[in-house]
Short mmCIF file of C-alpha atoms and ligand atoms in Angstrom, two decimals:
data_model
loop_
_atom_site.label_atom_id
_atom_site.label_comp_id
_atom_site.label_asym_id
_atom_site.label_seq_id
_atom_site.Cartn_x
_atom_site.Cartn_y
_atom_site.Cartn_z
CA MET A 1 7.45 -25.78 12.67
CA PRO A 2 4.55 -24.86 10.86
CA GLU A 3 3.86 -21.01 11.53
CA LEU A 4 0.53 -19.27 11.72
CA PRO A 5 -0.58 -19.58 7.84
CA GLU A 6 0.26 -22.86 7.83
CA VAL A 7 -2.20 -23.00 10.75
CA GLU A 8 -4.77 -20.99 8.95
CA THR A 9 -4.30 -23.08 6.19
CA VAL A 10 -5.54 -26.21 7.73
CA ARG A 11 -8.12 -24.25 9.83
CA ARG A 12 -9.60 -22.73 6.01
CA GLY A 13 -9.35 -26.56 4.55
CA LEU A 14 -11.05 -28.89 7.52
CA GLN A 15 -13.44 -26.16 8.45
CA PRO A 16 -16.02 -27.58 5.05
CA VAL A 17 -15.91 -30.82 6.35
CA LEU A 18 -15.70 -30.18 10.92
CA GLU A 19 -18.40 -27.64 10.82
CA GLY A 20 -22.14 -28.40 11.61
CA ALA A 21 -20.16 -31.64 11.87
CA ARG A 22 -22.17 -34.38 13.68
CA ILE A 23 -18.57 -36.20 15.16
CA VAL A 24 -20.07 -40.05 15.25
CA ARG A 25 -16.63 -42.00 16.52
CA VAL A 26 -13.45 -41.35 17.34
CA GLU A 27 -10.71 -43.05 17.84
CA ALA A 28 -8.06 -42.68 19.79
CA ARG A 29 -4.71 -44.63 19.21
CA ARG A 30 -2.65 -44.15 22.02
CA PRO A 31 -3.63 -42.39 25.33
CA ASP A 32 -1.49 -39.28 24.06
CA LEU A 33 0.57 -36.72 22.23
CA ARG A 34 2.67 -33.52 23.92
CA PHE A 35 0.09 -34.06 26.30
CA PRO A 36 -2.13 -37.28 28.06
CA LEU A 37 -5.19 -36.80 25.95
CA PRO A 38 -7.69 -35.29 28.40
CA ASP A 39 -10.83 -38.18 30.53
CA ARG A 40 -13.25 -39.95 28.60
CA PHE A 41 -11.53 -37.95 24.78
CA ALA A 42 -13.89 -39.75 23.00
CA ALA A 43 -17.01 -39.76 25.08
CA ARG A 44 -17.22 -36.31 25.92
CA LEU A 45 -17.71 -35.84 21.51
CA GLU A 46 -19.00 -38.31 19.90
CA GLY A 47 -22.48 -37.54 18.94
CA ARG A 48 -22.08 -33.98 19.51
CA ARG A 49 -22.11 -31.25 16.55
CA VAL A 50 -19.26 -29.20 15.62
CA THR A 51 -20.76 -25.65 15.88
CA ALA A 52 -17.75 -23.60 15.13
CA LEU A 53 -13.93 -24.16 13.67
CA GLY A 54 -11.61 -21.49 15.20
CA ARG A 55 -8.20 -20.24 15.50
CA ARG A 56 -6.32 -17.91 17.88
CA ALA A 57 -2.43 -17.94 17.92
CA LYS A 58 -1.40 -21.14 16.49
CA TYR A 59 -4.18 -23.81 17.95
CA ILE A 60 -7.46 -24.57 16.15
CA LEU A 61 -10.33 -24.35 18.07
CA ALA A 62 -13.12 -26.92 17.51
CA HIS A 63 -16.15 -25.54 19.65
CA VAL A 64 -18.22 -28.51 20.12
CA GLU A 65 -21.98 -28.48 20.82
CA ASP A 66 -23.33 -28.90 24.59
CA GLY A 67 -20.03 -30.10 24.77
CA PRO A 68 -15.72 -28.66 25.62
CA LEU A 69 -14.06 -26.40 23.59
CA LEU A 70 -11.37 -28.49 21.70
CA ILE A 71 -8.33 -26.96 21.35
CA CYS A 72 -5.61 -28.86 18.41
CA HIS A 73 -1.72 -27.80 18.20
CA LEU A 74 -0.11 -28.72 15.46
CA GLY A 75 3.47 -29.70 17.20
CA MET A 76 6.18 -29.95 15.12
CA SER A 77 4.67 -32.74 12.38
CA GLY A 78 1.48 -32.78 12.77
CA SER A 79 -0.99 -33.29 10.33
CA PHE A 80 -5.43 -33.41 9.76
CA ARG A 81 -6.09 -35.42 6.84
CA ILE A 82 -9.41 -35.54 5.08
CA GLU A 83 -10.64 -38.78 3.94
CA GLN A 84 -14.21 -38.92 2.36
CA GLU A 85 -15.61 -41.09 0.15
CA GLY A 86 -16.49 -40.48 -3.80
CA GLY A 87 -12.96 -39.60 -4.29
CA SER A 88 -14.36 -35.91 -4.38
CA ASP A 89 -11.92 -33.70 -6.57
CA THR A 90 -13.58 -30.36 -4.24
CA PRO A 91 -11.01 -28.13 -2.64
CA GLY A 92 -9.97 -29.46 0.74
CA VAL A 93 -11.51 -32.76 0.24
CA PHE A 94 -9.31 -35.96 -1.30
CA HIS A 95 -9.14 -38.82 -1.05
CA HIS A 96 -5.67 -40.33 -1.23
CA GLU A 97 -3.59 -42.56 0.46
CA ARG A 98 -0.31 -41.87 3.02
CA SER A 99 -0.02 -45.43 4.15
CA LYS A 100 2.96 -44.54 4.89
CA ASP A 101 2.35 -43.27 7.52
CA ALA A 102 -1.02 -45.10 8.55
CA ALA A 103 1.34 -45.87 11.57
CA HIS A 104 1.52 -42.30 13.23
CA ASP A 105 -2.35 -41.72 13.46
CA HIS A 106 -2.74 -40.81 16.19
CA VAL A 107 -6.71 -39.83 16.29
CA VAL A 108 -9.86 -40.40 14.23
CA PHE A 109 -12.87 -38.36 14.02
CA HIS A 110 -15.36 -40.05 12.02
CA VAL A 111 -17.57 -37.17 11.10
CA GLU A 112 -20.98 -36.63 8.69
CA PRO A 113 -20.89 -33.38 7.46
CA ALA A 114 -23.14 -30.81 6.81
CA ASN A 115 -22.89 -31.80 3.42
CA GLY A 116 -21.58 -34.33 1.79
CA PRO A 117 -20.72 -37.91 1.68
CA PRO A 118 -19.46 -39.09 5.67
CA ALA A 119 -15.46 -38.31 6.72
CA ARG A 120 -12.16 -39.54 8.79
CA ILE A 121 -10.56 -36.84 9.80
CA VAL A 122 -6.80 -38.02 10.25
CA PHE A 123 -4.44 -36.26 12.52
CA ASN A 124 -1.17 -37.97 12.02
CA ASP A 125 1.50 -36.95 13.79
CA PRO A 126 5.03 -39.12 13.53
CA ARG A 127 6.91 -36.88 15.52
CA ARG A 128 4.27 -36.07 18.63
CA PHE A 129 4.92 -32.56 19.48
CA GLY A 130 1.39 -32.07 19.53
CA PHE A 131 -1.26 -32.58 21.88
CA MET A 132 -5.39 -31.88 22.33
CA LEU A 133 -6.80 -30.30 25.67
CA PHE A 134 -9.68 -29.86 26.25
CA ALA A 135 -11.17 -26.13 27.81
CA GLU A 136 -14.41 -26.22 30.29
CA GLY A 137 -15.34 -22.52 30.62
CA ARG A 138 -14.24 -20.36 28.69
CA PRO A 139 -11.22 -19.68 25.95
CA ASP A 140 -9.59 -17.20 27.07
CA GLU A 141 -9.21 -18.36 30.55
CA HIS A 142 -7.06 -21.75 29.51
CA PRO A 143 -4.08 -21.96 30.78
CA MET A 144 -2.77 -22.27 26.77
CA LEU A 145 -4.60 -19.65 25.44
CA GLY A 146 -4.71 -16.99 28.60
CA GLY A 147 -2.92 -13.90 28.52
CA LEU A 148 -1.81 -15.18 24.59
CA GLY A 149 -1.46 -10.53 22.15
CA VAL A 150 -2.94 -9.80 19.74
CA GLU A 151 -3.48 -10.99 16.17
CA PRO A 152 -1.44 -10.71 14.04
CA THR A 153 -4.14 -10.55 11.59
CA GLY A 154 -6.70 -8.57 11.14
CA ASN A 155 -7.23 -4.43 11.19
CA ALA A 156 -6.77 -4.83 15.48
CA LEU A 157 -2.59 -4.58 15.32
CA ASP A 158 -2.07 -1.13 14.10
CA GLY A 159 0.52 1.44 14.40
CA GLU A 160 -0.89 2.69 18.46
CA LEU A 161 -1.22 -0.31 19.76
CA LEU A 162 2.23 -1.60 17.96
CA ALA A 163 3.90 0.75 19.65
CA ALA A 164 2.39 0.88 22.85
CA LEU A 165 2.79 -2.57 23.04
CA LEU A 166 6.90 -1.88 22.27
CA ARG A 167 6.35 0.84 24.70
CA GLY A 168 10.50 0.87 26.90
CA LYS A 169 10.97 -2.63 26.07
CA LYS A 170 14.42 -3.20 26.44
CA THR A 171 15.54 -6.57 24.60
CA PRO A 172 15.52 -6.41 20.13
CA LEU A 173 13.01 -5.95 18.06
CA LYS A 174 12.88 -9.64 17.26
CA ALA A 175 12.71 -10.88 20.54
CA ALA A 176 9.69 -7.92 21.36
CA LEU A 177 8.08 -9.67 17.81
CA LEU A 178 8.20 -13.48 19.47
CA ASP A 179 6.90 -12.18 22.75
CA GLN A 180 3.47 -14.06 22.66
CA ARG A 181 2.33 -12.08 25.02
CA LEU A 182 2.30 -9.17 22.91
CA ILE A 183 1.45 -10.74 19.97
CA ALA A 184 0.33 -14.14 19.12
CA GLY A 185 1.49 -16.88 16.69
CA LEU A 186 4.25 -14.69 15.07
CA GLY A 187 7.17 -17.26 14.35
CA ASN A 188 10.81 -17.13 13.20
CA ILE A 189 9.49 -17.04 9.57
CA TYR A 190 7.20 -13.95 9.57
CA VAL A 191 8.79 -12.25 11.93
CA SER A 192 12.01 -12.03 9.66
CA GLU A 193 10.40 -11.37 6.48
CA ALA A 194 8.32 -8.43 7.92
CA LEU A 195 11.36 -6.08 9.22
CA TRP A 196 12.00 -6.39 5.99
CA ARG A 197 9.17 -4.96 4.49
CA ALA A 198 9.34 -2.66 7.53
CA HIS A 199 13.14 -1.74 6.31
CA LEU A 200 13.59 -1.99 10.50
CA SER A 201 16.40 -3.91 12.00
CA PRO A 202 16.47 -7.35 14.28
CA LEU A 203 18.98 -5.49 16.29
CA ARG A 204 17.29 -1.97 16.77
CA LEU A 205 16.13 -1.76 20.59
CA ALA A 206 11.80 -2.44 20.80
CA GLY A 207 11.50 0.37 22.55
CA THR A 208 12.73 3.35 19.94
CA LEU A 209 9.33 2.49 18.34
CA GLY A 210 7.25 3.18 21.69
CA LYS A 211 8.22 6.78 21.87
CA ALA A 212 6.27 9.88 20.60
CA SER A 213 8.44 10.64 18.07
CA SER A 214 7.27 11.44 14.44
CA LYS A 215 9.55 9.07 13.13
CA ALA A 216 8.87 6.73 15.76
CA HIS A 217 5.01 7.02 15.17
CA GLY A 218 6.06 6.34 11.33
CA MET A 219 8.33 2.76 12.22
CA ALA A 220 5.70 1.65 14.12
CA GLY A 221 3.23 2.03 11.73
CA ARG A 222 4.99 0.77 8.91
CA LEU A 223 6.12 -2.55 10.92
CA ALA A 224 2.05 -2.79 12.03
CA GLU A 225 1.82 -2.57 8.27
CA SER A 226 4.79 -5.18 6.92
CA ILE A 227 3.39 -8.15 9.88
CA ARG A 228 -0.71 -7.92 8.74
CA ALA A 229 1.24 -8.13 5.23
CA VAL A 230 3.34 -11.14 5.26
CA ILE A 231 0.90 -12.84 7.72
CA ALA A 232 -2.37 -12.21 5.12
CA ASP A 233 0.25 -12.98 1.76
CA ALA A 234 1.60 -16.56 3.01
CA ILE A 235 -2.52 -17.50 4.22
CA ALA A 236 -3.72 -16.31 0.87
CA ALA A 237 0.06 -17.99 -0.95
CA GLY A 238 -1.44 -21.46 1.38
CA GLY A 239 1.31 -21.74 4.12
CA SER A 240 4.52 -22.55 3.83
CA SER A 241 5.66 -25.60 3.49
CA LEU A 242 8.75 -27.30 5.88
CA ARG A 243 10.07 -30.44 4.54
CA ASP A 244 7.02 -33.27 5.16
CA TYR A 245 4.63 -30.16 6.16
CA THR A 246 1.27 -30.19 4.13
CA HIS A 247 -2.14 -28.51 3.45
CA ALA A 248 -4.91 -30.12 5.31
CA ASP A 249 -6.67 -31.74 1.65
CA GLY A 250 -2.77 -32.93 1.88
CA SER A 251 -1.35 -31.05 -1.35
CA LEU A 252 2.38 -30.06 -0.60
CA GLY A 253 2.55 -26.65 1.01
CA TYR A 254 4.16 -23.78 -1.67
CA PHE A 255 5.00 -20.89 -0.55
CA GLN A 256 8.47 -21.79 0.66
CA HIS A 257 10.19 -19.99 -2.41
CA SER A 258 8.56 -16.89 -1.94
CA PHE A 259 10.39 -15.59 1.28
CA ALA A 260 12.68 -11.99 0.69
CA VAL A 261 15.29 -12.90 3.65
CA TYR A 262 14.69 -16.13 5.25
CA ASP A 263 16.76 -18.63 4.38
CA ARG A 264 18.51 -17.20 2.10
CA GLU A 265 21.76 -16.13 3.19
CA ASP A 266 24.83 -14.45 1.29
CA GLU A 267 21.59 -13.78 -1.36
CA PRO A 268 21.34 -10.00 -2.85
CA CYS A 269 18.84 -8.38 -0.96
CA LEU A 270 15.34 -7.61 -3.10
CA THR A 271 14.92 -4.23 -1.36
CA PRO A 272 14.99 -2.40 -5.59
CA GLY A 273 17.74 -0.24 -5.37
CA CYS A 274 19.47 -1.51 -1.87
CA GLY A 275 22.76 -3.84 -3.51
CA GLY A 276 23.19 -5.60 0.40
CA HIS A 277 23.16 -9.25 0.85
CA VAL A 278 20.87 -10.69 3.82
CA GLN A 279 23.34 -11.66 6.06
CA ARG A 280 22.30 -15.01 9.54
CA ILE A 281 22.62 -13.75 12.98
CA VAL A 282 21.72 -16.20 16.61
CA GLN A 283 19.45 -14.22 18.11
CA SER A 284 18.45 -16.17 21.60
CA GLY A 285 19.18 -19.23 19.88
CA ARG A 286 17.91 -18.96 16.50
CA SER A 287 17.98 -17.61 12.59
CA THR A 288 17.50 -14.35 11.98
CA PHE A 289 17.86 -13.16 8.27
CA TYR A 290 18.00 -9.42 7.20
CA CYS A 291 19.64 -7.14 5.63
CA PRO A 292 22.50 -4.71 7.42
CA THR A 293 22.19 -2.18 4.71
CA CYS A 294 18.87 -1.59 4.05
CA GLN A 295 17.54 -2.72 7.26
CA LYS A 296 17.74 -0.50 10.81
ZN1 ZN B 301 18.29 -4.52 1.83
#
């Protein structure tokens, strides 16, 4: 499943073509993805302009002038492909075929970008766990978006806030970090990576970071910094690639071999001077990778 850095990479790939573009026509080639497409899906978008392309957690949000907010989720295998006349080699714009997947091209947006030739933005999703929904009122009042925690990007997440979020929590630290009501969009891979960077065990009780000691303050500060850093590094590297995932511009992801602990069971820990080995354990039914020697 694409994690937040991949979703942000997709958003950045789509942004130059979609932001400011007029949606000329929408082809919905089936009535549903994971959920039914909204009533009058095409009619409510056609002829309108996309004023901004944002993101909240793993949702891509297209703000439509005088129209609904379009919420897109990539699910397990969803991707957007940009097709534009002229075969430009501008980053984020490409001319390439994925005809073998054409059966899974479910939604096609024909747009007139603010700059550049007309484009087709194709949503392809073999497994159909992705979805598109409308939000009518304020975004944070939509059931999918309301109650989401703080973004793990930017400066909002600091040690003080993280300590407050974890205070009194009697769950393992890993489980607390995966709780979307606390931090939104942090997934299995980057939780392992952030805990390794912060030298904190995924098994440690989350509440121990919320105590009023200087040791707890230090751990919370280190972890907040590590979370922001792993996400920022992954976005900078273009997002990780999980099997059939591709960038918005069609190129393959290239971050998958850069993980420090994730998927490195029995391999030497990369912490300088540690000498330990990465272990895999299962927490809440999902793999956790960590080094018991330097993560306490
Ligand atoms: Zn280690």
